[in-house]
Amino acid sequence: MSDSNDDQAADIAATALPHSLDLGPELTIAQAADTHGLLLETLSRLDGRNLSLDLSGVSDFDSSAVQLLLATQRSMQERERQLTLLAPSAVVLAALRCYGLGADLKNLRPSTSAELGAGGTASEELPCQ
């Protein structure tokens, strides 16, 4: 009976831990097809786990990347799982702000306090383009 309990505990621990995926440095239309394929493959292997995307190294980010994030978030919601953006770079934060998506991507976690303005919002250093 001990082995059965150990197996159940291991299964619970495995599904509780999020799967993490590093993306970047470029998330633009030029990489959209490859990034989409990587995200689809990752989603197919989650086995009930949440997904964390590390965006700390992203230096180029455009509307195609925003679309991929929203589609990934929708897929995670359909699975009743959570998508978390870990340490999004200033470029990512600025793009999300430009598209008004801070509230839609509720699990956004800035990586440093330097990326936050005095009011706790994304830095105003990068203009909307």
mmCIF file of N, CA and C in Angstrom:
data_model
loop_
_atom_site.group_PDB
_atom_site.id
_atom_site.type_symbol
_atom_site.label_atom_id
_atom_site.label_comp_id
_atom_site.label_asym_id
_atom_site.label_seq_id
_atom_site.Cartn_x
_atom_site.Cartn_y
_atom_site.Cartn_z
ATOM 1 N N MET A 1 0.812 -1.188 0.000
ATOM 2 C CA MET A 1 0.000 0.000 0.000
ATOM 3 C C MET A 1 0.863 1.262 0.000
ATOM 4 N N SER A 2 2.014 1.199 0.580
ATOM 5 C CA SER A 2 2.916 2.333 0.626
ATOM 6 C C SER A 2 3.347 2.755 -0.772
ATOM 7 N N ASP A 3 3.609 1.781 -1.647
ATOM 8 C CA ASP A 3 4.005 2.109 -3.016
ATOM 9 C C ASP A 3 2.908 2.866 -3.749
ATOM 10 N N SER A 4 1.664 2.480 -3.544
ATOM 11 C CA SER A 4 0.531 3.147 -4.178
ATOM 12 C C SER A 4 0.423 4.597 -3.715
ATOM 13 N N ASN A 5 0.587 4.836 -2.425
ATOM 14 C CA ASN A 5 0.547 6.198 -1.891
ATOM 15 C C ASN A 5 1.711 7.022 -2.412
ATOM 16 N N ASP A 6 2.881 6.404 -2.514
ATOM 17 C CA ASP A 6 4.045 7.105 -3.051
ATOM 18 C C ASP A 6 3.826 7.482 -4.510
ATOM 19 N N ASP A 7 3.233 6.571 -5.284
ATOM 20 C CA ASP A 7 2.945 6.853 -6.690
ATOM 21 C C ASP A 7 1.948 7.992 -6.826
ATOM 22 N N GLN A 8 0.907 8.011 -5.998
ATOM 23 C CA GLN A 8 -0.089 9.081 -6.040
ATOM 24 C C GLN A 8 0.544 10.411 -5.668
ATOM 25 N N ALA A 9 1.400 10.416 -4.657
ATOM 26 C CA ALA A 9 2.075 11.652 -4.241
ATOM 27 C C ALA A 9 2.972 12.165 -5.364
ATOM 28 N N ALA A 10 3.666 11.263 -6.050
ATOM 29 C CA ALA A 10 4.537 11.668 -7.157
ATOM 30 C C ALA A 10 3.719 12.240 -8.303
ATOM 31 N N ASP A 11 2.562 11.620 -8.597
ATOM 32 C CA ASP A 11 1.688 12.131 -9.652
ATOM 33 C C ASP A 11 1.170 13.520 -9.326
ATOM 34 N N ILE A 12 0.766 13.740 -8.087
ATOM 35 C CA ILE A 12 0.264 15.053 -7.658
ATOM 36 C C ILE A 12 1.377 16.089 -7.748
ATOM 37 N N ALA A 13 2.573 15.744 -7.293
ATOM 38 C CA ALA A 13 3.695 16.679 -7.345
ATOM 39 C C ALA A 13 4.046 17.028 -8.782
ATOM 40 N N ALA A 14 4.012 16.050 -9.673
ATOM 41 C CA ALA A 14 4.354 16.301 -11.080
ATOM 42 C C ALA A 14 3.363 17.231 -11.739
ATOM 43 N N THR A 15 2.071 17.092 -11.429
ATOM 44 C CA THR A 15 1.085 17.955 -12.064
ATOM 45 C C THR A 15 1.041 19.329 -11.412
ATOM 46 N N ALA A 16 1.502 19.448 -10.174
ATOM 47 C CA ALA A 16 1.482 20.734 -9.490
ATOM 48 C C ALA A 16 2.597 21.650 -9.993
ATOM 49 N N LEU A 17 3.705 21.058 -10.424
ATOM 50 C CA LEU A 17 4.824 21.864 -10.886
ATOM 51 C C LEU A 17 4.551 22.378 -12.296
ATOM 52 N N PRO A 18 4.719 23.685 -12.512
ATOM 53 C CA PRO A 18 4.493 24.202 -13.864
ATOM 54 C C PRO A 18 5.634 23.806 -14.796
ATOM 55 N N HIS A 19 5.315 23.700 -16.046
ATOM 56 C CA HIS A 19 6.332 23.497 -17.067
ATOM 57 C C HIS A 19 6.818 24.889 -17.471
ATOM 58 N N SER A 20 8.119 25.075 -17.550
ATOM 59 C CA SER A 20 8.670 26.377 -17.902
ATOM 60 C C SER A 20 9.330 26.304 -19.275
ATOM 61 N N LEU A 21 9.132 27.371 -20.055
ATOM 62 C CA LEU A 21 9.680 27.447 -21.398
ATOM 63 C C LEU A 21 10.280 28.832 -21.593
ATOM 64 N N ASP A 22 11.542 28.878 -22.014
ATOM 65 C CA ASP A 22 12.204 30.150 -22.312
ATOM 66 C C ASP A 22 11.917 30.528 -23.756
ATOM 67 N N LEU A 23 11.507 31.766 -23.977
ATOM 68 C CA LEU A 23 11.269 32.269 -25.332
ATOM 69 C C LEU A 23 12.130 33.492 -25.580
ATOM 70 N N GLY A 24 12.520 33.690 -26.822
ATOM 71 C CA GLY A 24 13.274 34.869 -27.195
ATOM 72 C C GLY A 24 14.598 34.475 -27.836
ATOM 73 N N PRO A 25 15.442 35.410 -28.156
ATOM 74 C CA PRO A 25 15.323 36.835 -27.862
ATOM 75 C C PRO A 25 14.366 37.585 -28.786
ATOM 76 N N GLU A 26 14.052 36.997 -29.937
ATOM 77 C CA GLU A 26 13.146 37.677 -30.860
ATOM 78 C C GLU A 26 11.823 36.937 -30.920
ATOM 79 N N LEU A 27 10.737 37.672 -30.713
ATOM 80 C CA LEU A 27 9.386 37.148 -30.869
ATOM 81 C C LEU A 27 8.648 38.093 -31.807
ATOM 82 N N THR A 28 8.916 37.915 -33.090
ATOM 83 C CA THR A 28 8.322 38.770 -34.112
ATOM 84 C C THR A 28 7.704 37.880 -35.195
ATOM 85 N N ILE A 29 7.135 38.500 -36.193
ATOM 86 C CA ILE A 29 6.500 37.766 -37.279
ATOM 87 C C ILE A 29 7.479 36.790 -37.929
ATOM 88 N N ALA A 30 8.757 37.131 -37.962
ATOM 89 C CA ALA A 30 9.758 36.256 -38.570
ATOM 90 C C ALA A 30 9.898 34.925 -37.830
ATOM 91 N N GLN A 31 9.627 34.911 -36.532
ATOM 92 C CA GLN A 31 9.729 33.697 -35.720
ATOM 93 C C GLN A 31 8.361 33.114 -35.372
ATOM 94 N N ALA A 32 7.292 33.728 -35.824
ATOM 95 C CA ALA A 32 5.942 33.341 -35.392
ATOM 96 C C ALA A 32 5.628 31.878 -35.679
ATOM 97 N N ALA A 33 5.935 31.388 -36.855
ATOM 98 C CA ALA A 33 5.611 29.998 -37.201
ATOM 99 C C ALA A 33 6.381 29.021 -36.313
ATOM 100 N N ASP A 34 7.676 29.277 -36.121
ATOM 101 C CA ASP A 34 8.483 28.402 -35.272
ATOM 102 C C ASP A 34 8.021 28.454 -33.822
ATOM 103 N N THR A 35 7.738 29.659 -33.333
ATOM 104 C CA THR A 35 7.282 29.817 -31.949
ATOM 105 C C THR A 35 5.923 29.156 -31.763
ATOM 106 N N HIS A 36 5.048 29.312 -32.731
ATOM 107 C CA HIS A 36 3.731 28.677 -32.670
ATOM 108 C C HIS A 36 3.886 27.161 -32.579
ATOM 109 N N GLY A 37 4.739 26.582 -33.409
ATOM 110 C CA GLY A 37 4.987 25.151 -33.379
ATOM 111 C C GLY A 37 5.532 24.690 -32.034
ATOM 112 N N LEU A 38 6.467 25.455 -31.483
ATOM 113 C CA LEU A 38 7.038 25.130 -30.173
ATOM 114 C C LEU A 38 5.974 25.176 -29.083
ATOM 115 N N LEU A 39 5.119 26.195 -29.125
ATOM 116 C CA LEU A 39 4.053 26.310 -28.124
ATOM 117 C C LEU A 39 3.045 25.174 -28.252
ATOM 118 N N LEU A 40 2.671 24.812 -29.487
ATOM 119 C CA LEU A 40 1.740 23.698 -29.683
ATOM 120 C C LEU A 40 2.325 22.388 -29.161
ATOM 121 N N GLU A 41 3.598 22.154 -29.452
ATOM 122 C CA GLU A 41 4.268 20.947 -28.961
ATOM 123 C C GLU A 41 4.314 20.930 -27.439
ATOM 124 N N THR A 42 4.621 22.074 -26.859
ATOM 125 C CA THR A 42 4.689 22.181 -25.400
ATOM 126 C C THR A 42 3.320 21.937 -24.786
ATOM 127 N N LEU A 43 2.288 22.543 -25.355
ATOM 128 C CA LEU A 43 0.927 22.349 -24.841
ATOM 129 C C LEU A 43 0.517 20.880 -24.885
ATOM 130 N N SER A 44 0.949 20.169 -25.908
ATOM 131 C CA SER A 44 0.566 18.757 -26.044
ATOM 132 C C SER A 44 1.250 17.877 -25.005
ATOM 133 N N ARG A 45 2.336 18.372 -24.394
ATOM 134 C CA ARG A 45 3.086 17.576 -23.422
ATOM 135 C C ARG A 45 2.909 18.033 -21.973
ATOM 136 N N LEU A 46 1.985 18.930 -21.714
ATOM 137 C CA LEU A 46 1.847 19.479 -20.354
ATOM 138 C C LEU A 46 1.301 18.493 -19.331
ATOM 139 N N ASP A 47 0.530 17.523 -19.760
ATOM 140 C CA ASP A 47 -0.019 16.521 -18.840
ATOM 141 C C ASP A 47 -0.683 17.144 -17.618
ATOM 142 N N GLY A 48 -1.525 18.150 -17.852
ATOM 143 C CA GLY A 48 -2.278 18.750 -16.760
ATOM 144 C C GLY A 48 -1.532 19.801 -15.960
ATOM 145 N N ARG A 49 -0.295 20.100 -16.339
ATOM 146 C CA ARG A 49 0.476 21.099 -15.596
ATOM 147 C C ARG A 49 0.202 22.507 -16.116
ATOM 148 N N ASN A 50 0.508 23.495 -15.293
ATOM 149 C CA ASN A 50 0.465 24.890 -15.710
ATOM 150 C C ASN A 50 1.685 25.171 -16.573
ATOM 151 N N LEU A 51 1.658 26.308 -17.263
ATOM 152 C CA LEU A 51 2.767 26.686 -18.134
ATOM 153 C C LEU A 51 3.286 28.055 -17.743
ATOM 154 N N SER A 52 4.609 28.159 -17.615
ATOM 155 C CA SER A 52 5.282 29.430 -17.366
ATOM 156 C C SER A 52 6.178 29.734 -18.559
ATOM 157 N N LEU A 53 6.043 30.943 -19.083
ATOM 158 C CA LEU A 53 6.889 31.384 -20.188
ATOM 159 C C LEU A 53 7.876 32.412 -19.663
ATOM 160 N N ASP A 54 9.168 32.117 -19.772
ATOM 161 C CA ASP A 54 10.210 33.050 -19.351
ATOM 162 C C ASP A 54 10.482 33.989 -20.517
ATOM 163 N N LEU A 55 10.139 35.255 -20.330
ATOM 164 C CA LEU A 55 10.291 36.263 -21.378
ATOM 165 C C LEU A 55 11.364 37.288 -21.028
ATOM 166 N N SER A 56 12.238 36.932 -20.094
ATOM 167 C CA SER A 56 13.251 37.879 -19.624
ATOM 168 C C SER A 56 14.263 38.250 -20.696
ATOM 169 N N GLY A 57 14.521 37.357 -21.641
ATOM 170 C CA GLY A 57 15.522 37.626 -22.667
ATOM 171 C C GLY A 57 14.969 38.176 -23.962
ATOM 172 N N VAL A 58 13.704 38.559 -23.976
ATOM 173 C CA VAL A 58 13.077 39.037 -25.214
ATOM 174 C C VAL A 58 13.494 40.489 -25.486
ATOM 175 N N SER A 59 14.090 40.686 -26.673
ATOM 176 C CA SER A 59 14.516 42.032 -27.066
ATOM 177 C C SER A 59 13.679 42.604 -28.198
ATOM 178 N N ASP A 60 13.001 41.749 -28.959
ATOM 179 C CA ASP A 60 12.114 42.179 -30.045
ATOM 180 C C ASP A 60 10.787 41.458 -29.886
ATOM 181 N N PHE A 61 9.692 42.220 -29.894
ATOM 182 C CA PHE A 61 8.369 41.672 -29.588
ATOM 183 C C PHE A 61 7.346 42.470 -30.374
ATOM 184 N N ASP A 62 6.544 41.796 -31.201
ATOM 185 C CA ASP A 62 5.563 42.531 -31.997
ATOM 186 C C ASP A 62 4.162 41.949 -31.823
ATOM 187 N N SER A 63 3.227 42.412 -32.643
ATOM 188 C CA SER A 63 1.834 42.000 -32.493
ATOM 189 C C SER A 63 1.626 40.507 -32.731
ATOM 190 N N SER A 64 2.470 39.883 -33.537
ATOM 191 C CA SER A 64 2.335 38.434 -33.739
ATOM 192 C C SER A 64 2.637 37.691 -32.436
ATOM 193 N N ALA A 65 3.574 38.191 -31.658
ATOM 194 C CA ALA A 65 3.889 37.582 -30.361
ATOM 195 C C ALA A 65 2.737 37.784 -29.385
ATOM 196 N N VAL A 66 2.109 38.941 -29.430
ATOM 197 C CA VAL A 66 0.935 39.192 -28.587
ATOM 198 C C VAL A 66 -0.157 38.184 -28.937
ATOM 199 N N GLN A 67 -0.382 37.962 -30.226
ATOM 200 C CA GLN A 67 -1.395 36.995 -30.658
ATOM 201 C C GLN A 67 -1.062 35.586 -30.166
ATOM 202 N N LEU A 68 0.210 35.210 -30.219
ATOM 203 C CA LEU A 68 0.612 33.883 -29.740
ATOM 204 C C LEU A 68 0.385 33.742 -28.235
ATOM 205 N N LEU A 69 0.690 34.797 -27.483
ATOM 206 C CA LEU A 69 0.454 34.748 -26.033
ATOM 207 C C LEU A 69 -1.034 34.613 -25.727
ATOM 208 N N LEU A 70 -1.852 35.370 -26.428
ATOM 209 C CA LEU A 70 -3.299 35.296 -26.193
ATOM 210 C C LEU A 70 -3.860 33.931 -26.584
ATOM 211 N N ALA A 71 -3.390 33.374 -27.685
ATOM 212 C CA ALA A 71 -3.851 32.043 -28.099
ATOM 213 C C ALA A 71 -3.404 30.986 -27.094
ATOM 214 N N THR A 72 -2.186 31.129 -26.583
ATOM 215 C CA THR A 72 -1.685 30.181 -25.581
ATOM 216 C C THR A 72 -2.488 30.308 -24.296
ATOM 217 N N GLN A 73 -2.786 31.534 -23.899
ATOM 218 C CA GLN A 73 -3.596 31.734 -22.700
ATOM 219 C C GLN A 73 -4.982 31.112 -22.878
ATOM 220 N N ARG A 74 -5.578 31.291 -24.035
ATOM 221 C CA ARG A 74 -6.898 30.710 -24.306
ATOM 222 C C ARG A 74 -6.834 29.178 -24.236
ATOM 223 N N SER A 75 -5.794 28.596 -24.814
ATOM 224 C CA SER A 75 -5.623 27.141 -24.763
ATOM 225 C C SER A 75 -5.464 26.652 -23.334
ATOM 226 N N MET A 76 -4.738 27.401 -22.533
ATOM 227 C CA MET A 76 -4.547 27.008 -21.133
ATOM 228 C C MET A 76 -5.868 27.118 -20.365
ATOM 229 N N GLN A 77 -6.650 28.150 -20.638
ATOM 230 C CA GLN A 77 -7.951 28.295 -19.985
ATOM 231 C C GLN A 77 -8.886 27.150 -20.354
ATOM 232 N N GLU A 78 -8.841 26.736 -21.614
ATOM 233 C CA GLU A 78 -9.669 25.606 -22.053
ATOM 234 C C GLU A 78 -9.292 24.326 -21.318
ATOM 235 N N ARG A 79 -8.013 24.218 -20.939
ATOM 236 C CA ARG A 79 -7.525 23.053 -20.194
ATOM 237 C C ARG A 79 -7.693 23.242 -18.682
ATOM 238 N N GLU A 80 -8.256 24.391 -18.307
ATOM 239 C CA GLU A 80 -8.404 24.761 -16.895
ATOM 240 C C GLU A 80 -7.052 24.786 -16.196
ATOM 241 N N ARG A 81 -6.085 25.340 -16.887
ATOM 242 C CA ARG A 81 -4.728 25.501 -16.382
ATOM 243 C C ARG A 81 -4.321 26.955 -16.529
ATOM 244 N N GLN A 82 -3.202 27.299 -15.925
ATOM 245 C CA GLN A 82 -2.779 28.691 -15.849
ATOM 246 C C GLN A 82 -1.518 28.933 -16.677
ATOM 247 N N LEU A 83 -1.495 30.075 -17.374
ATOM 248 C CA LEU A 83 -0.310 30.556 -18.077
ATOM 249 C C LEU A 83 0.258 31.700 -17.264
ATOM 250 N N THR A 84 1.563 31.622 -16.983
ATOM 251 C CA THR A 84 2.241 32.688 -16.256
ATOM 252 C C THR A 84 3.395 33.199 -17.107
ATOM 253 N N LEU A 85 3.499 34.512 -17.203
ATOM 254 C CA LEU A 85 4.631 35.133 -17.889
ATOM 255 C C LEU A 85 5.655 35.503 -16.836
ATOM 256 N N LEU A 86 6.810 34.870 -16.895
ATOM 257 C CA LEU A 86 7.861 35.109 -15.915
ATOM 258 C C LEU A 86 8.850 36.150 -16.422
ATOM 259 N N ALA A 87 9.111 37.107 -15.607
ATOM 260 C CA ALA A 87 10.158 38.101 -15.862
ATOM 261 C C ALA A 87 10.101 38.706 -17.259
ATOM 262 N N PRO A 88 8.939 39.208 -17.686
ATOM 263 C CA PRO A 88 8.893 39.799 -19.031
ATOM 264 C C PRO A 88 9.823 41.008 -19.126
ATOM 265 N N SER A 89 10.530 41.093 -20.236
ATOM 266 C CA SER A 89 11.448 42.212 -20.452
ATOM 267 C C SER A 89 10.662 43.516 -20.606
ATOM 268 N N ALA A 90 11.383 44.622 -20.560
ATOM 269 C CA ALA A 90 10.758 45.937 -20.725
ATOM 270 C C ALA A 90 10.063 46.049 -22.078
ATOM 271 N N VAL A 91 10.617 45.408 -23.103
ATOM 272 C CA VAL A 91 10.019 45.428 -24.441
ATOM 273 C C VAL A 91 8.660 44.730 -24.418
ATOM 274 N N VAL A 92 8.582 43.590 -23.733
ATOM 275 C CA VAL A 92 7.325 42.848 -23.631
ATOM 276 C C VAL A 92 6.307 43.665 -22.849
ATOM 277 N N LEU A 93 6.731 44.223 -21.730
ATOM 278 C CA LEU A 93 5.822 45.029 -20.907
ATOM 279 C C LEU A 93 5.267 46.214 -21.688
ATOM 280 N N ALA A 94 6.140 46.872 -22.457
ATOM 281 C CA ALA A 94 5.704 48.030 -23.243
ATOM 282 C C ALA A 94 4.683 47.616 -24.307
ATOM 283 N N ALA A 95 4.931 46.494 -24.976
ATOM 284 C CA ALA A 95 4.001 46.037 -26.015
ATOM 285 C C ALA A 95 2.657 45.669 -25.406
ATOM 286 N N LEU A 96 2.669 44.955 -24.303
ATOM 287 C CA LEU A 96 1.411 44.583 -23.651
ATOM 288 C C LEU A 96 0.646 45.821 -23.202
ATOM 289 N N ARG A 97 1.375 46.805 -22.702
ATOM 290 C CA ARG A 97 0.738 48.062 -22.300
ATOM 291 C C ARG A 97 0.118 48.762 -23.499
ATOM 292 N N CYS A 98 0.838 48.778 -24.633
ATOM 293 C CA CYS A 98 0.330 49.434 -25.841
ATOM 294 C C CYS A 98 -0.964 48.796 -26.326
ATOM 295 N N TYR A 99 -1.069 47.488 -26.163
ATOM 296 C CA TYR A 99 -2.272 46.777 -26.586
ATOM 297 C C TYR A 99 -3.316 46.694 -25.484
ATOM 298 N N GLY A 100 -3.035 47.300 -24.337
ATOM 299 C CA GLY A 100 -3.990 47.317 -23.231
ATOM 300 C C GLY A 100 -4.247 45.941 -22.645
ATOM 301 N N LEU A 101 -3.221 45.095 -22.579
ATOM 302 C CA LEU A 101 -3.414 43.712 -22.172
ATOM 303 C C LEU A 101 -2.924 43.368 -20.777
ATOM 304 N N GLY A 102 -2.509 44.329 -20.008
ATOM 305 C CA GLY A 102 -2.047 44.018 -18.660
ATOM 306 C C GLY A 102 -3.088 43.281 -17.845
ATOM 307 N N ALA A 103 -4.352 43.701 -17.928
ATOM 308 C CA ALA A 103 -5.425 43.064 -17.157
ATOM 309 C C ALA A 103 -5.809 41.711 -17.739
ATOM 310 N N ASP A 104 -5.665 41.539 -19.055
ATOM 311 C CA ASP A 104 -6.020 40.270 -19.686
ATOM 312 C C ASP A 104 -5.017 39.171 -19.361
ATOM 313 N N LEU A 105 -3.776 39.547 -19.202
ATOM 314 C CA LEU A 105 -2.742 38.574 -18.847
ATOM 315 C C LEU A 105 -2.424 38.786 -17.364
ATOM 316 N N LYS A 106 -3.345 38.343 -16.527
ATOM 317 C CA LYS A 106 -3.319 38.642 -15.097
ATOM 318 C C LYS A 106 -2.105 38.095 -14.374
ATOM 319 N N ASN A 107 -1.441 37.108 -14.929
ATOM 320 C CA ASN A 107 -0.328 36.492 -14.236
ATOM 321 C C ASN A 107 1.009 37.103 -14.605
ATOM 322 N N LEU A 108 0.971 38.286 -15.171
ATOM 323 C CA LEU A 108 2.176 38.989 -15.561
ATOM 324 C C LEU A 108 2.992 39.332 -14.316
ATOM 325 N N ARG A 109 4.252 38.922 -14.306
ATOM 326 C CA ARG A 109 5.121 39.211 -13.177
ATOM 327 C C ARG A 109 6.380 39.935 -13.665
ATOM 328 N N PRO A 110 6.486 41.246 -13.437
ATOM 329 C CA PRO A 110 7.714 41.941 -13.830
ATOM 330 C C PRO A 110 8.911 41.348 -13.104
ATOM 331 N N SER A 111 10.063 41.307 -13.782
ATOM 332 C CA SER A 111 11.222 40.658 -13.192
ATOM 333 C C SER A 111 11.945 41.528 -12.177
ATOM 334 N N THR A 112 11.896 42.823 -12.329
ATOM 335 C CA THR A 112 12.586 43.689 -11.379
ATOM 336 C C THR A 112 11.737 44.918 -11.101
ATOM 337 N N SER A 113 12.011 45.560 -9.993
ATOM 338 C CA SER A 113 11.283 46.785 -9.664
ATOM 339 C C SER A 113 11.635 47.901 -10.634
ATOM 340 N N ALA A 114 12.773 47.815 -11.303
ATOM 341 C CA ALA A 114 13.164 48.832 -12.279
ATOM 342 C C ALA A 114 12.209 48.862 -13.464
ATOM 343 N N GLU A 115 11.516 47.731 -13.723
ATOM 344 C CA GLU A 115 10.571 47.696 -14.825
ATOM 345 C C GLU A 115 9.236 48.309 -14.451
ATOM 346 N N LEU A 116 9.076 48.667 -13.192
ATOM 347 C CA LEU A 116 7.831 49.260 -12.735
ATOM 348 C C LEU A 116 8.004 50.755 -12.555
ATOM 349 N N GLY A 117 6.987 51.492 -12.946
ATOM 350 C CA GLY A 117 6.981 52.925 -12.694
ATOM 351 C C GLY A 117 6.610 53.176 -11.246
ATOM 352 N N ALA A 118 6.552 54.416 -10.839
ATOM 353 C CA ALA A 118 6.231 54.756 -9.455
ATOM 354 C C ALA A 118 4.868 54.224 -9.046
ATOM 355 N N GLY A 119 3.934 54.167 -9.978
ATOM 356 C CA GLY A 119 2.596 53.692 -9.660
ATOM 357 C C GLY A 119 2.426 52.193 -9.767
ATOM 358 N N GLY A 120 3.521 51.456 -10.008
ATOM 359 C CA GLY A 120 3.418 50.010 -10.109
ATOM 360 C C GLY A 120 2.948 49.527 -11.465
ATOM 361 N N THR A 121 3.112 50.378 -12.477
ATOM 362 C CA THR A 121 2.715 49.978 -13.829
ATOM 363 C C THR A 121 3.957 49.881 -14.691
ATOM 364 N N ALA A 122 3.797 49.368 -15.887
ATOM 365 C CA ALA A 122 4.922 49.208 -16.795
ATOM 366 C C ALA A 122 5.583 50.545 -17.075
ATOM 367 N N SER A 123 6.892 50.519 -17.235
ATOM 368 C CA SER A 123 7.668 51.706 -17.475
ATOM 369 C C SER A 123 7.194 52.442 -18.730
ATOM 370 N N GLU A 124 7.275 53.745 -18.697
ATOM 371 C CA GLU A 124 6.857 54.564 -19.837
ATOM 372 C C GLU A 124 8.029 54.845 -20.785
ATOM 373 N N GLU A 125 9.189 54.202 -20.559
ATOM 374 C CA GLU A 125 10.371 54.488 -21.344
ATOM 375 C C GLU A 125 10.204 54.125 -22.819
ATOM 376 N N LEU A 126 9.504 53.037 -23.122
ATOM 377 C CA LEU A 126 9.362 52.597 -24.500
ATOM 378 C C LEU A 126 7.997 53.041 -25.038
ATOM 379 N N PRO A 127 7.991 53.871 -26.077
ATOM 380 C CA PRO A 127 6.723 54.358 -26.619
ATOM 381 C C PRO A 127 6.012 53.277 -27.423
ATOM 382 N N CYS A 128 4.682 53.429 -27.546
ATOM 383 C CA CYS A 128 3.916 52.538 -28.409
ATOM 384 C C CYS A 128 4.276 52.848 -29.849
ATOM 385 N N GLN A 129 4.451 51.811 -30.651
ATOM 386 C CA GLN A 129 4.848 52.010 -32.053
ATOM 387 C C GLN A 129 3.766 51.533 -32.978
#
